[in-house]
Amino acid sequence: MAPLSLSFDIQSVAANFLISGKISETRVIGEGHINDTFYLNTDSAEEFIIQRINHHIFKDIAGLMENISRVTSHINQTSINNPPGNSLKAPMVVLTREERNFFKDQSGNYWRCYSYIPHQPVNRMSIEIASEGGRAIGRFQNALSCLPGGALHETIPDFHNLRKRLDAFNMAVRTNKAGRLQLSANQVKAIAEREEELLKIHELESVGLIPVRVTHNDTKFNNILFDKNQSAIGIVDLDTVMNGSVLYDFGDAIRTLCNTATEDESDLSKVNFDVVLFDAFTRGYLSETSGMLQAVEIDLLAFSCKLLTYIMAVRFLTDFLNGDIYFKVKSPMHNFHRAANQIRLLECMEMSFETMESVTRKRFCC
Ligand code: GN1
Ligand code: MG
């Protein structure tokens, strides 16, 4: 995959899509670790997103785009029928001039185009935004519970399979490809110590005790879009929408929302777990989903936050040990810092765990 610094002629890429009007602005946006994202404006003020999809990670682009077309149409259709204040948009796929939902260029890059959802960046987190975010994830899962048309493609097999993630991690430790094992001794130990405990959801899942639903699977809080009134209006980054458990969506949203530092922060004294935001998000989430969730799911919500944080520590450290072959990095220690950050966050969650469980197990109904 060519790095983003290798500049693309986005105007030429855009010419392949059904974009009316002349392009007046293009710029790189987004903080994703996998795809490359560009914003486009036109002289008719119609705004678009163009993305280069990382086909080394998403190996079945046609299947992926079929999923996305189905999911975005369904979410937008459901949204039309919802009362104002309860609607949620997904970006619409813009077709190519050949009426396909992606385009492959001569160098083998895969591109797609979306309509842009105007929104406001969240500059200051608040209880209201956290709660709105929880409602949005809940509404999204609710809407997907009646997605017509059969099973979605599995865009990344075993995406949240902790057993497989740990196998890959243990292999990375054994092979020590990048010669970085010694540097990571403390983090490797922290991961090994928690293996047995954190495999609990995987084990319940393997024997069919966790409901399989259609879920987002990458619910970083910044994948929820807000308007100027701080209402959640959209959900983006739909590449991993497929069969999964609501627990992964809940845990991943909390992992990113309640960290008092960014995921990349290397000063671990800044990393803490914000219980107030956790409470707000959980209330919002359960107000939308308590009718849909089974007892086993509610019971494991707090645990899922530890799990998702642990999975990310495992994945970042595996990539560090392998020499940074998966996540985009800005420095050689980037993945190391991310892993250490997630381990610190996990320790904070462990300290607040009783409080977290008392919040999730109250089963709020409004
Ligand atoms: C990746 O690219 P981005 O930031 O949307 C990753 C997620 C991780 C996240 C960690 C397909 O998502 O699973 O949670 O980084 N996506 C994929 O920041 O691996
Ligand atoms: Mg993503």
PDB file of N, CA, C and O in Angstrom, residues 147 220 226 230 307:
ATOM      1  N   LEU A 147     -32.167  -5.576   9.444  1.00  0.00           N
ATOM      2  CA  LEU A 147     -31.571  -5.386   8.106  1.00  0.00           C
ATOM      3  C   LEU A 147     -32.071  -6.492   7.178  1.00  0.00           C
ATOM      4  O   LEU A 147     -31.851  -7.675   7.446  1.00  0.00           O
ATOM      5  N   LYS A 220     -15.304   3.599  17.500  1.00  0.00           N
ATOM      6  CA  LYS A 220     -14.528   4.711  18.082  1.00  0.00           C
ATOM      7  C   LYS A 220     -15.470   5.899  18.196  1.00  0.00           C
ATOM      8  O   LYS A 220     -16.251   6.161  17.261  1.00  0.00           O
ATOM      9  N   PHE A 226     -21.895  14.705  15.146  1.00  0.00           N
ATOM     10  CA  PHE A 226     -22.807  15.573  15.904  1.00  0.00           C
ATOM     11  C   PHE A 226     -23.078  16.858  15.127  1.00  0.00           C
ATOM     12  O   PHE A 226     -22.215  17.307  14.363  1.00  0.00           O
ATOM     13  N   GLN A 230     -25.231  19.651  19.312  1.00  0.00           N
ATOM     14  CA  GLN A 230     -24.694  18.494  20.031  1.00  0.00           C
ATOM     15  C   GLN A 230     -25.628  17.286  19.981  1.00  0.00           C
ATOM     16  O   GLN A 230     -25.609  16.432  20.860  1.00  0.00           O
ATOM     17  N   LEU A 307     -12.414  -5.736  27.844  1.00  0.00           N
ATOM     18  CA  LEU A 307     -12.039  -6.614  26.729  1.00  0.00           C
ATOM     19  C   LEU A 307     -11.551  -5.825  25.519  1.00  0.00           C
ATOM     20  O   LEU A 307     -10.508  -6.133  24.942  1.00  0.00           O
TER      21      LEU A 307
END
